[in-house]
């Protein structure tokens, strides 16, 4: 009888292994993220032997281009990871599809995921889910602070300026150590837009996100304060360590940068350094209790490739649910350092009190997720405004006015 069934399967073209569905997962290449996903894939495949997941990764700078070249041709990923700020562009291009209602309840997603995850929607429809969310905080080299006589990190921006100046070292005209890792193209454009503009009393956009509003007195004061770190106080140096990740390399490896602003995703790598370090909530202005932060996340979405075949779509949906489960978020926290996206896990008081994760968790209460229409274009505009001031000598008022006009054109063209 058994021999008959095997022969029947062969005749029908159904081999013993043919019941296994293979899906492809794409994300950008970042070691801790790849390691975490490899562990999740192993766990998923052990519990779901009918599904095989192939992870493929790409350098960050070329990742969006790889997606743009592959998905329209019907090639590439079935499940894809993307920055939430890319969603409007990717949704318009058809790179991701709405989460199928037969597998995902919008009501349950609204109830289970942190409020910042609402940015994974377009026009009220979910297009993906995050495994983790992020906020910003100030990383500091505790050894450098101690050597300079400081036993605690700055709580106000005024204290930050004082400490950063004290930790800057020059030999002649050459900087050998700087107090702050200046990174407009890193996280600093978020720091300026969502933190400093708000702390100086403004808002970057109108409530409906249709109008740029940082071309204001508050916005100009914020840009002036930030660029003064280079032009007035001299504790920040553009391209002190060259490259988009130069500020991180200077802090973690070269140990010639005392403080940086970075996301919670950096925790996993910072843990590997040999010196004493700490992390604290972003400072506030002296005499003010206005806190602000930038909340963000990478999300996992389904592509049109997954929708070509019902079995593949079901397998992809099952995998997406698995990598965004509470257990997956706990693993991601341990391996990568990014915060859980689950309301339940974020509300854990033990996590909020943790000396490393706590500053990021507490910041989620007052974080803003910029509603981008073109994340890379909007980032470039803010970076250009900063560089115009520190490299070309343009006044902050002129730079902010030009940036607002350019970004408004971008908003209008993509609405």
mmCIF file of C-alpha atoms in Angstrom:
data_model
loop_
_atom_site.group_PDB
_atom_site.id
_atom_site.type_symbol
_atom_site.label_atom_id
_atom_site.label_comp_id
_atom_site.label_asym_id
_atom_site.label_seq_id
_atom_site.Cartn_x
_atom_site.Cartn_y
_atom_site.Cartn_z
ATOM 1 C CA UNK A 1 0.000 0.000 0.000
ATOM 2 C CA UNK A 2 2.827 2.396 0.996
ATOM 3 C CA UNK A 3 4.614 1.685 -2.291
ATOM 4 C CA UNK A 4 1.402 2.459 -4.139
ATOM 5 C CA UNK A 5 1.019 5.833 -2.411
ATOM 6 C CA UNK A 6 4.617 6.823 -3.222
ATOM 7 C CA UNK A 7 4.123 5.895 -6.846
ATOM 8 C CA UNK A 8 0.879 7.830 -6.908
ATOM 9 C CA UNK A 9 2.632 10.885 -5.527
ATOM 10 C CA UNK A 10 5.321 10.649 -8.194
ATOM 11 C CA UNK A 11 2.679 10.282 -10.891
ATOM 12 C CA UNK A 12 0.921 13.371 -9.613
ATOM 13 C CA UNK A 13 4.186 15.292 -9.487
ATOM 14 C CA UNK A 14 4.026 15.618 -5.732
ATOM 15 C CA UNK A 15 7.383 14.589 -4.287
ATOM 16 C CA UNK A 16 7.900 13.945 -0.621
ATOM 17 C CA UNK A 17 9.515 17.357 -0.146
ATOM 18 C CA UNK A 18 7.157 19.231 -2.472
ATOM 19 C CA UNK A 19 4.796 20.101 0.371
ATOM 20 C CA UNK A 20 7.412 22.521 1.705
ATOM 21 C CA UNK A 21 6.868 26.120 0.691
ATOM 22 C CA UNK A 22 9.934 28.324 0.328
ATOM 23 C CA UNK A 23 9.694 32.042 1.023
ATOM 24 C CA UNK A 24 12.412 34.666 0.692
ATOM 25 C CA UNK A 25 13.059 37.336 3.327
ATOM 26 C CA UNK A 26 15.039 40.511 2.622
ATOM 27 C CA UNK A 27 16.580 43.027 4.953
ATOM 28 C CA UNK A 28 19.623 45.287 4.921
ATOM 29 C CA UNK A 29 22.930 43.964 6.216
ATOM 30 C CA UNK A 30 23.490 44.845 9.889
ATOM 31 C CA UNK A 31 25.189 42.073 11.838
ATOM 32 C CA UNK A 32 23.064 41.962 14.977
ATOM 33 C CA UNK A 33 19.850 42.210 12.955
ATOM 34 C CA UNK A 34 20.936 39.417 10.628
ATOM 35 C CA UNK A 35 21.985 37.259 13.599
ATOM 36 C CA UNK A 36 18.640 37.809 15.301
ATOM 37 C CA UNK A 37 16.698 36.972 12.154
ATOM 38 C CA UNK A 38 18.744 33.808 11.609
ATOM 39 C CA UNK A 39 17.760 32.664 15.108
ATOM 40 C CA UNK A 40 14.101 33.491 14.480
ATOM 41 C CA UNK A 41 14.131 31.650 11.163
ATOM 42 C CA UNK A 42 15.593 28.543 12.842
ATOM 43 C CA UNK A 43 12.873 28.637 15.497
ATOM 44 C CA UNK A 44 10.146 29.203 12.914
ATOM 45 C CA UNK A 45 11.292 26.380 10.656
ATOM 46 C CA UNK A 46 11.491 23.994 13.628
ATOM 47 C CA UNK A 47 7.875 24.767 14.478
ATOM 48 C CA UNK A 48 6.763 24.951 10.851
ATOM 49 C CA UNK A 49 8.559 22.193 8.915
ATOM 50 C CA UNK A 50 6.366 22.826 5.882
ATOM 51 C CA UNK A 51 7.979 26.245 5.333
ATOM 52 C CA UNK A 52 11.583 27.076 4.449
ATOM 53 C CA UNK A 53 12.751 30.683 4.818
ATOM 54 C CA UNK A 54 15.725 32.014 2.854
ATOM 55 C CA UNK A 55 17.187 35.231 4.235
ATOM 56 C CA UNK A 56 19.049 37.526 1.829
ATOM 57 C CA UNK A 57 20.700 40.773 2.918
ATOM 58 C CA UNK A 58 22.114 43.800 1.124
ATOM 59 C CA UNK A 59 24.275 46.803 2.029
ATOM 60 C CA UNK A 60 22.117 49.547 3.513
ATOM 61 C CA UNK A 61 22.987 52.196 0.949
ATOM 62 C CA UNK A 62 21.956 50.012 -1.993
ATOM 63 C CA UNK A 63 19.044 48.205 -0.392
ATOM 64 C CA UNK A 64 16.165 50.401 -1.654
ATOM 65 C CA UNK A 65 17.647 50.311 -5.164
ATOM 66 C CA UNK A 66 17.813 46.509 -5.008
ATOM 67 C CA UNK A 67 14.136 46.393 -4.065
ATOM 68 C CA UNK A 68 13.214 48.848 -6.824
ATOM 69 C CA UNK A 69 15.076 46.775 -9.414
ATOM 70 C CA UNK A 70 13.695 43.392 -8.351
ATOM 71 C CA UNK A 71 10.094 43.599 -7.187
ATOM 72 C CA UNK A 72 8.643 45.280 -10.303
ATOM 73 C CA UNK A 73 10.207 42.426 -12.286
ATOM 74 C CA UNK A 74 8.490 39.868 -10.085
ATOM 75 C CA UNK A 75 11.743 38.820 -8.467
ATOM 76 C CA UNK A 76 13.163 38.991 -4.981
ATOM 77 C CA UNK A 77 11.538 38.920 -1.586
ATOM 78 C CA UNK A 78 8.187 37.592 -0.445
ATOM 79 C CA UNK A 79 8.616 39.247 2.948
ATOM 80 C CA UNK A 80 10.627 42.440 3.051
ATOM 81 C CA UNK A 81 11.889 44.697 5.779
ATOM 82 C CA UNK A 82 11.624 48.437 5.277
ATOM 83 C CA UNK A 83 12.012 51.634 7.286
ATOM 84 C CA UNK A 84 8.600 53.046 8.111
ATOM 85 C CA UNK A 85 9.603 56.322 6.464
ATOM 86 C CA UNK A 86 9.963 54.503 3.150
ATOM 87 C CA UNK A 87 6.415 53.154 3.295
ATOM 88 C CA UNK A 88 4.662 55.970 1.400
ATOM 89 C CA UNK A 89 7.086 55.620 -1.509
ATOM 90 C CA UNK A 90 7.046 51.819 -1.484
ATOM 91 C CA UNK A 91 3.259 51.699 -1.215
ATOM 92 C CA UNK A 92 2.845 54.020 -4.188
ATOM 93 C CA UNK A 93 5.341 51.928 -6.163
ATOM 94 C CA UNK A 94 3.503 48.717 -5.309
ATOM 95 C CA UNK A 95 6.461 47.077 -3.533
ATOM 96 C CA UNK A 96 4.297 46.091 -0.548
ATOM 97 C CA UNK A 97 0.675 44.980 -0.313
ATOM 98 C CA UNK A 98 -1.930 45.554 2.415
ATOM 99 C CA UNK A 99 -1.842 42.915 5.139
ATOM 100 C CA UNK A 100 -4.484 40.339 4.131
ATOM 101 C CA UNK A 101 -7.569 40.581 6.322
ATOM 102 C CA UNK A 102 -7.941 36.787 6.434
ATOM 103 C CA UNK A 103 -4.678 36.578 8.383
ATOM 104 C CA UNK A 104 -4.463 39.915 10.214
ATOM 105 C CA UNK A 105 -7.161 41.596 12.301
ATOM 106 C CA UNK A 106 -6.780 45.365 12.203
ATOM 107 C CA UNK A 107 -8.587 45.620 15.541
ATOM 108 C CA UNK A 108 -6.129 43.250 17.196
ATOM 109 C CA UNK A 109 -3.136 45.021 15.643
ATOM 110 C CA UNK A 110 -4.389 48.378 16.921
ATOM 111 C CA UNK A 111 -4.737 46.901 20.406
ATOM 112 C CA UNK A 112 -1.462 44.979 20.531
ATOM 113 C CA UNK A 113 1.114 47.276 18.953
ATOM 114 C CA UNK A 114 2.602 50.456 20.428
ATOM 115 C CA UNK A 115 1.026 53.705 19.183
ATOM 116 C CA UNK A 116 4.134 54.626 17.196
ATOM 117 C CA UNK A 117 3.449 51.564 14.992
ATOM 118 C CA UNK A 118 0.419 53.355 13.558
ATOM 119 C CA UNK A 119 2.910 54.788 11.071
ATOM 120 C CA UNK A 120 2.858 51.354 9.419
ATOM 121 C CA UNK A 121 -0.510 52.311 7.950
ATOM 122 C CA UNK A 122 -1.407 54.113 4.747
ATOM 123 C CA UNK A 123 -4.878 55.660 4.707
ATOM 124 C CA UNK A 124 -5.829 53.548 7.716
ATOM 125 C CA UNK A 125 -4.668 50.246 6.223
ATOM 126 C CA UNK A 126 -1.851 48.196 7.751
ATOM 127 C CA UNK A 127 1.018 47.485 5.325
ATOM 128 C CA UNK A 128 3.405 45.804 7.727
ATOM 129 C CA UNK A 129 4.345 45.163 11.328
ATOM 130 C CA UNK A 130 7.439 45.993 13.384
ATOM 131 C CA UNK A 131 9.355 43.546 15.517
ATOM 132 C CA UNK A 132 10.840 46.454 17.415
ATOM 133 C CA UNK A 133 10.595 50.208 17.803
ATOM 134 C CA UNK A 134 13.282 52.792 18.397
ATOM 135 C CA UNK A 135 13.872 56.062 20.123
ATOM 136 C CA UNK A 136 16.962 58.216 20.590
ATOM 137 C CA UNK A 137 19.199 58.734 23.604
ATOM 138 C CA UNK A 138 22.606 60.174 24.479
ATOM 139 C CA UNK A 139 25.422 57.614 24.670
ATOM 140 C CA UNK A 140 28.465 58.770 26.645
ATOM 141 C CA UNK A 141 31.941 57.517 27.450
ATOM 142 C CA UNK A 142 31.804 57.395 31.263
ATOM 143 C CA UNK A 143 35.586 57.089 31.549
ATOM 144 C CA UNK A 144 36.098 60.343 29.641
ATOM 145 C CA UNK A 145 33.515 62.130 31.773
ATOM 146 C CA UNK A 146 35.124 60.860 34.981
ATOM 147 C CA UNK A 147 38.588 61.950 33.881
ATOM 148 C CA UNK A 148 37.191 65.430 33.265
ATOM 149 C CA UNK A 149 35.571 65.490 36.724
ATOM 150 C CA UNK A 150 31.984 64.701 35.785
ATOM 151 C CA UNK A 151 30.225 61.887 37.644
ATOM 152 C CA UNK A 152 26.924 62.104 35.764
ATOM 153 C CA UNK A 153 25.829 62.735 32.182
ATOM 154 C CA UNK A 154 24.204 66.041 31.210
ATOM 155 C CA UNK A 155 20.550 66.525 32.057
ATOM 156 C CA UNK A 156 20.219 69.848 30.234
ATOM 157 C CA UNK A 157 21.576 71.078 26.916
ATOM 158 C CA UNK A 158 23.499 73.753 28.822
ATOM 159 C CA UNK A 159 25.280 71.031 30.822
ATOM 160 C CA UNK A 160 25.816 69.116 27.579
ATOM 161 C CA UNK A 161 27.625 72.097 26.014
ATOM 162 C CA UNK A 162 29.802 72.517 29.117
ATOM 163 C CA UNK A 163 30.806 68.840 29.241
ATOM 164 C CA UNK A 164 31.313 68.551 25.485
ATOM 165 C CA UNK A 165 33.661 71.553 25.525
ATOM 166 C CA UNK A 166 35.599 70.075 28.455
ATOM 167 C CA UNK A 167 36.025 66.767 26.617
ATOM 168 C CA UNK A 168 37.354 68.289 23.399
ATOM 169 C CA UNK A 169 41.118 68.055 22.953
ATOM 170 C CA UNK A 170 43.270 69.818 20.345
ATOM 171 C CA UNK A 171 46.952 69.582 19.530
ATOM 172 C CA UNK A 172 47.721 72.850 17.829
ATOM 173 C CA UNK A 173 44.968 73.304 15.250
ATOM 174 C CA UNK A 174 44.269 69.587 15.049
ATOM 175 C CA UNK A 175 41.392 67.960 16.927
ATOM 176 C CA UNK A 176 42.426 64.674 18.546
ATOM 177 C CA UNK A 177 39.222 64.187 20.543
ATOM 178 C CA UNK A 178 35.805 65.835 20.287
ATOM 179 C CA UNK A 179 33.037 66.139 22.818
ATOM 180 C CA UNK A 180 30.268 65.218 20.405
ATOM 181 C CA UNK A 181 30.011 63.102 17.262
ATOM 182 C CA UNK A 182 28.413 65.496 14.776
ATOM 183 C CA UNK A 183 26.192 63.438 12.447
ATOM 184 C CA UNK A 184 23.633 65.365 10.387
ATOM 185 C CA UNK A 185 23.217 62.372 8.089
ATOM 186 C CA UNK A 186 23.045 59.977 11.049
ATOM 187 C CA UNK A 187 20.423 60.626 13.699
ATOM 188 C CA UNK A 188 21.034 64.372 14.042
ATOM 189 C CA UNK A 189 18.560 65.428 11.369
ATOM 190 C CA UNK A 190 15.909 63.714 13.509
ATOM 191 C CA UNK A 191 17.362 65.375 16.613
ATOM 192 C CA UNK A 192 16.986 68.790 14.991
ATOM 193 C CA UNK A 193 13.565 68.223 13.416
ATOM 194 C CA UNK A 194 11.666 66.372 16.140
ATOM 195 C CA UNK A 195 13.575 67.237 19.327
ATOM 196 C CA UNK A 196 15.185 70.668 19.212
ATOM 197 C CA UNK A 197 12.502 72.413 17.145
ATOM 198 C CA UNK A 198 9.862 71.218 19.623
ATOM 199 C CA UNK A 199 11.988 72.014 22.690
ATOM 200 C CA UNK A 200 12.461 75.553 21.415
ATOM 201 C CA UNK A 201 8.670 75.909 21.232
ATOM 202 C CA UNK A 202 7.874 75.045 17.639
ATOM 203 C CA UNK A 203 6.646 72.126 15.576
ATOM 204 C CA UNK A 204 8.169 70.756 12.375
ATOM 205 C CA UNK A 205 4.845 70.273 10.595
ATOM 206 C CA UNK A 206 1.190 71.229 10.866
ATOM 207 C CA UNK A 207 -1.125 68.841 12.697
ATOM 208 C CA UNK A 208 -2.349 67.395 9.396
ATOM 209 C CA UNK A 209 1.276 66.993 8.218
ATOM 210 C CA UNK A 210 0.521 68.899 5.024
ATOM 211 C CA UNK A 211 2.550 72.017 5.786
ATOM 212 C CA UNK A 212 6.178 72.541 6.830
ATOM 213 C CA UNK A 213 6.246 74.786 9.887
ATOM 214 C CA UNK A 214 9.853 74.666 11.103
ATOM 215 C CA UNK A 215 10.579 77.900 9.211
ATOM 216 C CA UNK A 216 9.713 79.735 12.417
ATOM 217 C CA UNK A 217 11.470 81.609 15.208
ATOM 218 C CA UNK A 218 11.671 78.337 17.168
ATOM 219 C CA UNK A 219 13.037 76.468 14.173
ATOM 220 C CA UNK A 220 15.695 79.061 13.510
ATOM 221 C CA UNK A 221 16.712 79.078 17.194
ATOM 222 C CA UNK A 222 16.938 75.282 17.113
ATOM 223 C CA UNK A 223 19.149 75.265 14.026
ATOM 224 C CA UNK A 224 21.292 78.051 15.487
ATOM 225 C CA UNK A 225 21.762 76.141 18.750
ATOM 226 C CA UNK A 226 22.650 72.912 16.950
ATOM 227 C CA UNK A 227 25.096 74.430 14.462
ATOM 228 C CA UNK A 228 26.720 76.481 17.244
ATOM 229 C CA UNK A 229 28.222 73.181 18.430
ATOM 230 C CA UNK A 230 30.488 73.497 15.386
ATOM 231 C CA UNK A 231 30.690 77.193 14.631
ATOM 232 C CA UNK A 232 30.679 78.740 18.123
ATOM 233 C CA UNK A 233 31.646 76.153 20.741
ATOM 234 C CA UNK A 234 33.940 74.002 18.617
ATOM 235 C CA UNK A 235 33.272 70.653 20.285
ATOM 236 C CA UNK A 236 31.784 69.069 17.158
ATOM 237 C CA UNK A 237 33.642 68.680 13.861
ATOM 238 C CA UNK A 238 31.980 67.670 10.574
ATOM 239 C CA UNK A 239 33.494 64.436 9.230
ATOM 240 C CA UNK A 240 35.825 64.192 12.245
ATOM 241 C CA UNK A 241 35.703 60.482 11.501
ATOM 242 C CA UNK A 242 34.668 60.251 7.813
ATOM 243 C CA UNK A 243 31.672 58.277 6.622
ATOM 244 C CA UNK A 244 28.007 57.942 7.529
ATOM 245 C CA UNK A 245 28.950 55.734 10.481
ATOM 246 C CA UNK A 246 32.026 57.744 11.409
ATOM 247 C CA UNK A 247 30.448 59.130 14.575
ATOM 248 C CA UNK A 248 29.728 55.578 15.735
ATOM 249 C CA UNK A 249 33.228 54.382 14.873
ATOM 250 C CA UNK A 250 34.735 57.312 16.744
ATOM 251 C CA UNK A 251 32.666 56.556 19.827
ATOM 252 C CA UNK A 252 32.872 52.769 19.874
ATOM 253 C CA UNK A 253 36.185 51.861 18.254
ATOM 254 C CA UNK A 254 38.533 54.832 18.020
ATOM 255 C CA UNK A 255 37.413 56.233 21.407
ATOM 256 C CA UNK A 256 38.023 59.792 20.266
ATOM 257 C CA UNK A 257 34.387 60.917 20.477
ATOM 258 C CA UNK A 258 32.904 61.362 23.962
ATOM 259 C CA UNK A 259 29.154 61.524 23.258
ATOM 260 C CA UNK A 260 26.789 60.661 20.424
ATOM 261 C CA UNK A 261 23.043 60.641 19.885
ATOM 262 C CA UNK A 262 21.960 57.318 18.509
ATOM 263 C CA UNK A 263 19.061 54.908 18.407
ATOM 264 C CA UNK A 264 18.321 51.953 20.633
ATOM 265 C CA UNK A 265 19.395 49.700 17.763
ATOM 266 C CA UNK A 266 22.993 50.676 18.608
ATOM 267 C CA UNK A 267 22.883 49.092 22.054
ATOM 268 C CA UNK A 268 23.929 45.653 20.816
ATOM 269 C CA UNK A 269 27.155 47.018 19.335
ATOM 270 C CA UNK A 270 27.921 49.477 22.137
ATOM 271 C CA UNK A 271 27.776 46.608 24.624
ATOM 272 C CA UNK A 272 30.926 45.216 22.996
ATOM 273 C CA UNK A 273 33.174 48.195 23.768
ATOM 274 C CA UNK A 274 35.986 47.896 26.306
ATOM 275 C CA UNK A 275 35.461 51.194 28.146
ATOM 276 C CA UNK A 276 32.838 52.206 30.703
ATOM 277 C CA UNK A 277 29.856 53.783 29.038
ATOM 278 C CA UNK A 278 26.343 54.883 29.783
ATOM 279 C CA UNK A 279 23.201 56.085 28.084
ATOM 280 C CA UNK A 280 20.729 58.715 29.225
ATOM 281 C CA UNK A 281 17.565 60.411 28.018
ATOM 282 C CA UNK A 282 18.106 63.342 25.676
ATOM 283 C CA UNK A 283 18.716 66.568 27.593
ATOM 284 C CA UNK A 284 16.140 69.328 27.954
ATOM 285 C CA UNK A 285 16.647 73.072 27.985
ATOM 286 C CA UNK A 286 17.532 74.541 31.368
ATOM 287 C CA UNK A 287 14.390 75.660 33.193
ATOM 288 C CA UNK A 288 12.130 73.777 30.817
ATOM 289 C CA UNK A 289 10.356 70.471 31.211
ATOM 290 C CA UNK A 290 9.640 70.049 27.489
ATOM 291 C CA UNK A 291 10.872 66.654 26.396
ATOM 292 C CA UNK A 292 10.764 65.342 22.874
ATOM 293 C CA UNK A 293 12.164 62.417 20.969
ATOM 294 C CA UNK A 294 12.028 60.714 17.590
ATOM 295 C CA UNK A 295 10.301 57.348 17.466
ATOM 296 C CA UNK A 296 10.819 55.064 14.506
ATOM 297 C CA UNK A 297 10.972 51.449 13.420
ATOM 298 C CA UNK A 298 11.702 49.032 10.656
ATOM 299 C CA UNK A 299 8.671 47.029 9.622
ATOM 300 C CA UNK A 300 8.142 43.740 7.834
ATOM 301 C CA UNK A 301 5.774 43.758 4.887
ATOM 302 C CA UNK A 302 4.466 41.336 2.287
ATOM 303 C CA UNK A 303 5.328 41.874 -1.367
ATOM 304 C CA UNK A 304 3.272 41.138 -4.486
ATOM 305 C CA UNK A 305 5.503 38.065 -4.989
ATOM 306 C CA UNK A 306 3.925 36.448 -1.919
ATOM 307 C CA UNK A 307 0.442 37.081 -3.280
ATOM 308 C CA UNK A 308 1.063 35.145 -6.509
ATOM 309 C CA UNK A 309 0.410 31.816 -4.824
ATOM 310 C CA UNK A 310 -2.111 31.156 -1.995
ATOM 311 C CA UNK A 311 0.211 28.666 -0.283
ATOM 312 C CA UNK A 312 3.101 31.122 -0.355
ATOM 313 C CA UNK A 313 0.887 33.943 0.906
ATOM 314 C CA UNK A 314 -0.285 31.787 3.819
ATOM 315 C CA UNK A 315 3.290 30.792 4.648
ATOM 316 C CA UNK A 316 4.511 34.399 4.407
ATOM 317 C CA UNK A 317 1.690 35.603 6.652
ATOM 318 C CA UNK A 318 2.486 32.879 9.182
ATOM 319 C CA UNK A 319 6.167 33.912 9.163
ATOM 320 C CA UNK A 320 5.281 37.596 9.525
ATOM 321 C CA UNK A 321 3.121 36.840 12.558
ATOM 322 C CA UNK A 322 5.938 34.791 14.086
ATOM 323 C CA UNK A 323 8.660 37.441 13.718
ATOM 324 C CA UNK A 324 6.371 40.071 15.229
ATOM 325 C CA UNK A 325 5.232 37.950 18.187
ATOM 326 C CA UNK A 326 6.104 38.861 21.784
ATOM 327 C CA UNK A 327 8.642 36.015 21.978
ATOM 328 C CA UNK A 328 10.354 37.250 18.812
ATOM 329 C CA UNK A 329 10.462 40.777 20.244
ATOM 330 C CA UNK A 330 12.179 39.500 23.403
ATOM 331 C CA UNK A 331 14.834 37.759 21.313
ATOM 332 C CA UNK A 332 15.292 40.890 19.187
ATOM 333 C CA UNK A 333 15.758 42.958 22.345
ATOM 334 C CA UNK A 334 18.459 40.597 23.637
ATOM 335 C CA UNK A 335 20.361 40.292 20.355
ATOM 336 C CA UNK A 336 19.870 43.699 18.707
ATOM 337 C CA UNK A 337 18.893 45.913 21.613
ATOM 338 C CA UNK A 338 15.843 47.399 19.930
ATOM 339 C CA UNK A 339 12.737 47.899 22.037
ATOM 340 C CA UNK A 340 9.684 45.635 21.774
ATOM 341 C CA UNK A 341 6.812 46.942 19.643
ATOM 342 C CA UNK A 342 4.204 45.272 21.854
ATOM 343 C CA UNK A 343 2.168 47.438 24.216
ATOM 344 C CA UNK A 344 2.381 44.715 26.857
ATOM 345 C CA UNK A 345 6.154 44.392 26.762
ATOM 346 C CA UNK A 346 6.813 48.135 26.692
ATOM 347 C CA UNK A 347 4.631 48.561 29.776
ATOM 348 C CA UNK A 348 6.900 46.234 31.768
ATOM 349 C CA UNK A 349 8.153 48.403 34.706
ATOM 350 C CA UNK A 350 11.317 46.338 34.980
ATOM 351 C CA UNK A 351 12.236 47.252 31.404
ATOM 352 C CA UNK A 352 11.501 50.945 31.986
ATOM 353 C CA UNK A 353 13.802 50.918 35.031
ATOM 354 C CA UNK A 354 16.660 49.182 33.225
ATOM 355 C CA UNK A 355 19.767 51.450 33.143
ATOM 356 C CA UNK A 356 20.359 50.712 29.451
ATOM 357 C CA UNK A 357 16.908 50.158 27.957
ATOM 358 C CA UNK A 358 15.073 52.471 30.350
ATOM 359 C CA UNK A 359 16.054 55.801 28.713
ATOM 360 C CA UNK A 360 14.720 54.562 25.378
ATOM 361 C CA UNK A 361 11.547 53.024 26.810
ATOM 362 C CA UNK A 362 10.670 56.154 28.796
ATOM 363 C CA UNK A 363 11.260 58.288 25.695
ATOM 364 C CA UNK A 364 8.519 56.447 23.817
ATOM 365 C CA UNK A 365 5.993 58.342 25.965
ATOM 366 C CA UNK A 366 6.961 61.613 24.306
ATOM 367 C CA UNK A 367 8.375 60.465 20.962
ATOM 368 C CA UNK A 368 7.138 61.665 17.576
ATOM 369 C CA UNK A 369 7.287 59.556 14.419
ATOM 370 C CA UNK A 370 7.708 61.929 11.491
ATOM 371 C CA UNK A 371 5.089 61.256 8.819
ATOM 372 C CA UNK A 372 7.369 61.144 5.798
ATOM 373 C CA UNK A 373 6.321 61.216 2.159
ATOM 374 C CA UNK A 374 9.887 60.771 0.894
ATOM 375 C CA UNK A 375 12.211 59.925 3.783
ATOM 376 C CA UNK A 376 15.463 60.176 1.841
ATOM 377 C CA UNK A 377 14.454 63.408 0.129
ATOM 378 C CA UNK A 378 13.320 65.022 3.379
ATOM 379 C CA UNK A 379 16.457 63.848 5.163
ATOM 380 C CA UNK A 380 18.663 65.346 2.456
ATOM 381 C CA UNK A 381 16.898 68.694 2.711
ATOM 382 C CA UNK A 382 17.518 68.929 6.463
ATOM 383 C CA UNK A 383 21.107 67.743 6.109
ATOM 384 C CA UNK A 384 21.697 70.338 3.382
ATOM 385 C CA UNK A 385 20.342 73.086 5.656
ATOM 386 C CA UNK A 386 22.778 72.082 8.404
ATOM 387 C CA UNK A 387 25.713 71.897 6.012
ATOM 388 C CA UNK A 388 24.829 75.266 4.500
ATOM 389 C CA UNK A 389 25.339 76.832 7.920
ATOM 390 C CA UNK A 390 28.432 74.970 9.136
ATOM 391 C CA UNK A 391 30.266 74.666 5.798
ATOM 392 C CA UNK A 392 29.064 77.629 3.716
ATOM 393 C CA UNK A 393 28.395 80.227 6.398
ATOM 394 C CA UNK A 394 24.751 80.685 5.463
ATOM 395 C CA UNK A 395 22.664 82.150 8.259
ATOM 396 C CA UNK A 396 20.362 79.700 10.067
ATOM 397 C CA UNK A 397 17.369 81.842 9.086
ATOM 398 C CA UNK A 398 18.195 81.647 5.379
ATOM 399 C CA UNK A 399 19.003 77.946 5.575
ATOM 400 C CA UNK A 400 15.763 77.129 7.384
ATOM 401 C CA UNK A 401 13.706 79.205 4.944
ATOM 402 C CA UNK A 402 15.238 77.449 1.939
ATOM 403 C CA UNK A 403 14.790 74.028 3.531
ATOM 404 C CA UNK A 404 11.144 74.661 4.355
ATOM 405 C CA UNK A 405 10.422 75.821 0.806
ATOM 406 C CA UNK A 406 12.132 72.793 -0.715
ATOM 407 C CA UNK A 407 10.415 70.335 1.608
ATOM 408 C CA UNK A 408 7.015 71.932 1.034
ATOM 409 C CA UNK A 409 7.415 71.265 -2.682
ATOM 410 C CA UNK A 410 8.192 67.649 -1.816
ATOM 411 C CA UNK A 411 5.120 67.340 0.382
ATOM 412 C CA UNK A 412 2.872 68.908 -2.244
ATOM 413 C CA UNK A 413 4.208 66.642 -4.981
ATOM 414 C CA UNK A 414 3.594 63.458 -2.999
ATOM 415 C CA UNK A 415 0.144 64.068 -1.525
#
